């Protein structure tokens, strides 16, 4: 008999600003655990019912290394009987994790699975970032290590998408995000997260910490203007 998979609950943290934001000192397992714990509570299930946790992450090193899905599950308080699997499909790791969680139900006869994703730019993309290139692979495929930001430039060039169109699109995105936040459209899906944030004194470079609670995405700028975007360096 065929099986179907349905999403019965969702939860996400706010999106923090890289390096200077509320989550710049929050370890990845803890970051991911907030969403998992909230999703389990919202579903009204016991943690022992979860068969597998699948998480996607593009840079699985630093605090995101060592099977981050398993670490997130344990940090969320799920029992050690719950397994974990980490995926990397750039740039759709989280989406693939959710799809794979559904497949675990449809194909592998699991009853309850969790799928999600996370990235910790602040704690991974640092000067100590461990990235080594295979010279023979590089000789075969010169663009294999190209970051996603650079692939966007390739797409823009290939399809003739100029700077003006990009600025207009960016402005529209900022405006829509600001309007959605003001209308409370993200409130139900977001769970507030309290974290210890690093704060750098601009003059002395001294690093101190403070406790903050993030309740909404902090990366967007509601006061963005087209003129401001056009003044940015390319």
Tab-separated table of N, CA and C in Angstrom, residues 35-101:
chain	number	residue	atom	x	y	z
A	35	UNK	N	14.738	25.238	16.430
A	35	UNK	CA	13.677	24.934	15.461
A	35	UNK	C	13.139	23.523	15.650
A	36	UNK	N	14.046	22.571	15.874
A	36	UNK	CA	13.622	21.181	16.045
A	36	UNK	C	12.764	21.029	17.296
A	37	UNK	N	13.212	21.597	18.386
A	37	UNK	CA	12.461	21.494	19.639
A	37	UNK	C	11.074	22.108	19.499
A	38	UNK	N	11.000	23.277	18.850
A	38	UNK	CA	9.706	23.948	18.675
A	38	UNK	C	8.791	23.158	17.752
A	39	UNK	N	9.356	22.583	16.680
A	39	UNK	CA	8.539	21.806	15.741
A	39	UNK	C	7.949	20.574	16.417
A	40	UNK	N	8.746	19.923	17.260
A	40	UNK	CA	8.259	18.750	17.993
A	40	UNK	C	7.133	19.155	18.949
A	41	UNK	N	7.329	20.251	19.657
A	41	UNK	CA	6.300	20.718	20.596
A	41	UNK	C	5.023	21.111	19.864
A	42	UNK	N	5.160	21.795	18.736
A	42	UNK	CA	3.985	22.222	17.979
A	42	UNK	C	3.232	21.033	17.387
A	43	UNK	N	3.958	19.967	17.079
A	43	UNK	CA	3.313	18.773	16.531
A	43	UNK	C	2.606	17.965	17.613
A	44	UNK	N	2.948	18.228	18.864
A	44	UNK	CA	2.319	17.514	19.966
A	44	UNK	C	2.748	16.066	20.066
A	45	UNK	N	3.999	15.794	19.696
A	45	UNK	CA	4.498	14.422	19.742
A	45	UNK	C	5.588	14.296	20.797
A	46	UNK	N	5.918	13.067	21.112
A	46	UNK	CA	7.027	12.785	22.008
A	46	UNK	C	8.290	12.597	21.176
A	47	UNK	N	9.424	13.028	21.704
A	47	UNK	CA	10.675	12.917	20.960
A	47	UNK	C	11.037	11.499	20.579
A	48	UNK	N	10.568	10.533	21.348
A	48	UNK	CA	10.869	9.136	21.047
A	48	UNK	C	10.190	8.657	19.770
A	49	UNK	N	9.197	9.412	19.291
A	49	UNK	CA	8.494	9.031	18.065
A	49	UNK	C	9.278	9.384	16.807
A	50	UNK	N	10.268	10.250	16.929
A	50	UNK	CA	11.049	10.683	15.768
A	50	UNK	C	12.021	9.581	15.362
A	51	UNK	N	11.968	9.194	14.103
A	51	UNK	CA	12.836	8.123	13.613
A	51	UNK	C	14.151	8.648	13.058
A	52	UNK	N	14.134	9.844	12.457
A	52	UNK	CA	15.344	10.360	11.822
A	52	UNK	C	15.263	11.880	11.716
A	53	UNK	N	16.408	12.525	11.827
A	53	UNK	CA	16.519	13.976	11.642
A	53	UNK	C	17.491	14.228	10.498
A	54	UNK	N	17.032	14.911	9.471
A	54	UNK	CA	17.861	15.216	8.306
A	54	UNK	C	18.033	16.722	8.219
A	55	UNK	N	19.286	17.175	8.190
A	55	UNK	CA	19.565	18.607	8.115
A	55	UNK	C	20.524	18.893	6.965
A	56	UNK	N	20.288	20.000	6.296
A	56	UNK	CA	21.167	20.435	5.225
A	56	UNK	C	22.030	21.596	5.672
A	57	UNK	N	23.283	21.608	5.214
A	57	UNK	CA	24.209	22.711	5.489
A	57	UNK	C	25.244	22.739	4.375
A	58	UNK	N	25.525	23.926	3.856
A	58	UNK	CA	26.440	24.038	2.719
A	58	UNK	C	27.901	23.944	3.132
A	59	UNK	N	28.230	24.411	4.325
A	59	UNK	CA	29.619	24.398	4.795
A	59	UNK	C	29.697	23.596	6.086
A	60	UNK	N	29.963	22.312	5.954
A	60	UNK	CA	29.957	21.423	7.111
A	60	UNK	C	31.362	21.322	7.694
A	61	UNK	N	31.751	22.402	8.354
A	61	UNK	CA	33.033	22.469	9.047
A	61	UNK	C	32.870	23.385	10.248
A	62	UNK	N	33.909	23.502	11.059
A	62	UNK	CA	33.778	24.319	12.256
A	62	UNK	C	32.699	23.767	13.166
A	63	UNK	N	31.828	24.622	13.680
A	63	UNK	CA	30.774	24.157	14.589
A	63	UNK	C	29.664	23.423	13.852
A	64	UNK	N	29.747	23.380	12.512
A	64	UNK	CA	28.745	22.670	11.713
A	64	UNK	C	29.268	21.315	11.245
A	65	UNK	N	30.446	20.915	11.719
A	65	UNK	CA	31.048	19.651	11.290
A	65	UNK	C	30.543	18.482	12.132
A	66	UNK	N	30.898	17.268	11.696
A	66	UNK	CA	30.628	16.085	12.509
A	66	UNK	C	29.185	15.655	12.549
A	67	UNK	N	28.530	15.599	11.387
A	67	UNK	CA	27.119	15.221	11.282
A	67	UNK	C	26.247	16.168	12.098
A	68	UNK	N	26.077	17.372	11.576
A	68	UNK	CA	25.343	18.414	12.287
A	68	UNK	C	23.906	17.993	12.593
A	69	UNK	N	23.309	17.163	11.751
A	69	UNK	CA	21.929	16.724	11.991
A	69	UNK	C	21.819	15.945	13.302
A	70	UNK	N	22.754	15.058	13.525
A	70	UNK	CA	22.764	14.271	14.763
A	70	UNK	C	22.984	15.179	15.978
A	71	UNK	N	23.892	16.126	15.837
A	71	UNK	CA	24.172	17.048	16.939
A	71	UNK	C	22.953	17.916	17.264
A	72	UNK	N	22.274	18.385	16.218
A	72	UNK	CA	21.068	19.190	16.417
A	72	UNK	C	20.006	18.378	17.156
A	73	UNK	N	19.831	17.122	16.750
A	73	UNK	CA	18.832	16.266	17.388
A	73	UNK	C	19.119	16.101	18.879
A	74	UNK	N	20.371	15.841	19.210
A	74	UNK	CA	20.741	15.659	20.612
A	74	UNK	C	20.600	16.960	21.396
A	75	UNK	N	21.014	18.072	20.767
A	75	UNK	CA	20.929	19.376	21.454
A	75	UNK	C	19.473	19.778	21.688
A	76	UNK	N	18.581	19.293	20.823
A	76	UNK	CA	17.150	19.581	20.976
A	76	UNK	C	16.502	18.727	22.054
A	77	UNK	N	17.283	17.809	22.624
A	77	UNK	CA	16.756	16.973	23.692
A	77	UNK	C	16.122	15.684	23.218
A	78	UNK	N	16.283	15.360	21.937
A	78	UNK	CA	15.749	14.092	21.446
A	78	UNK	C	16.601	12.950	21.992
A	79	UNK	N	16.024	11.779	22.183
A	79	UNK	CA	16.779	10.659	22.745
A	79	UNK	C	17.879	10.178	21.806
A	80	UNK	N	18.862	9.492	22.357
A	80	UNK	CA	19.986	9.007	21.556
A	80	UNK	C	19.563	7.957	20.534
A	81	UNK	N	18.367	7.447	20.656
A	81	UNK	CA	17.861	6.470	19.685
A	81	UNK	C	17.513	7.115	18.349
A	82	UNK	N	17.416	8.450	18.320
A	82	UNK	CA	17.073	9.165	17.086
A	82	UNK	C	18.338	9.393	16.266
A	83	UNK	N	18.345	8.901	15.042
A	83	UNK	CA	19.525	9.050	14.192
A	83	UNK	C	19.503	10.388	13.471
A	84	UNK	N	20.612	10.718	12.800
A	84	UNK	CA	20.701	11.976	12.070
A	84	UNK	C	21.514	11.817	10.805
A	85	UNK	N	21.163	12.582	9.774
A	85	UNK	CA	21.883	12.542	8.501
A	85	UNK	C	22.012	13.961	7.963
A	86	UNK	N	23.224	14.333	7.554
A	86	UNK	CA	23.482	15.677	7.049
A	86	UNK	C	23.670	15.657	5.541
A	87	UNK	N	23.118	16.683	4.864
A	87	UNK	CA	23.162	16.771	3.406
A	87	UNK	C	23.796	18.080	2.962
A	88	UNK	N	24.356	18.071	1.762
A	88	UNK	CA	24.893	19.294	1.160
A	88	UNK	C	24.581	19.296	-0.330
A	89	UNK	N	23.593	20.066	-0.726
A	89	UNK	CA	23.324	20.314	-2.143
A	89	UNK	C	23.220	21.830	-2.301
A	90	UNK	N	24.249	22.421	-2.856
A	90	UNK	CA	24.268	23.880	-2.959
A	90	UNK	C	23.510	24.350	-4.200
A	91	UNK	N	22.532	25.274	-4.020
A	91	UNK	CA	22.141	25.933	-2.778
A	91	UNK	C	20.736	25.489	-2.369
A	92	UNK	N	20.548	24.224	-2.119
A	92	UNK	CA	19.221	23.739	-1.731
A	92	UNK	C	19.333	22.644	-0.677
A	93	UNK	N	20.300	22.794	0.227
A	93	UNK	CA	20.541	21.743	1.216
A	93	UNK	C	19.344	21.521	2.132
A	94	UNK	N	18.780	22.603	2.651
A	94	UNK	CA	17.626	22.468	3.538
A	94	UNK	C	16.419	21.900	2.829
A	95	UNK	N	16.211	22.345	1.583
A	95	UNK	CA	15.085	21.840	0.796
A	95	UNK	C	15.235	20.347	0.536
A	96	UNK	N	16.459	19.920	0.210
A	96	UNK	CA	16.703	18.499	-0.023
A	96	UNK	C	16.530	17.690	1.260
A	97	UNK	N	16.869	18.299	2.392
A	97	UNK	CA	16.690	17.604	3.668
A	97	UNK	C	15.214	17.338	3.938
A	98	UNK	N	14.369	18.329	3.639
A	98	UNK	CA	12.927	18.149	3.828
A	98	UNK	C	12.391	17.094	2.868
A	99	UNK	N	12.852	17.145	1.610
A	99	UNK	CA	12.415	16.151	0.627
A	99	UNK	C	12.860	14.751	1.035
A	100	UNK	N	14.077	14.644	1.557
A	100	UNK	CA	14.591	13.343	1.990
A	100	UNK	C	13.827	12.830	3.211
A	101	UNK	N	13.465	13.736	4.108
A	101	UNK	CA	12.660	13.339	5.267
A	101	UNK	C	11.324	12.760	4.817
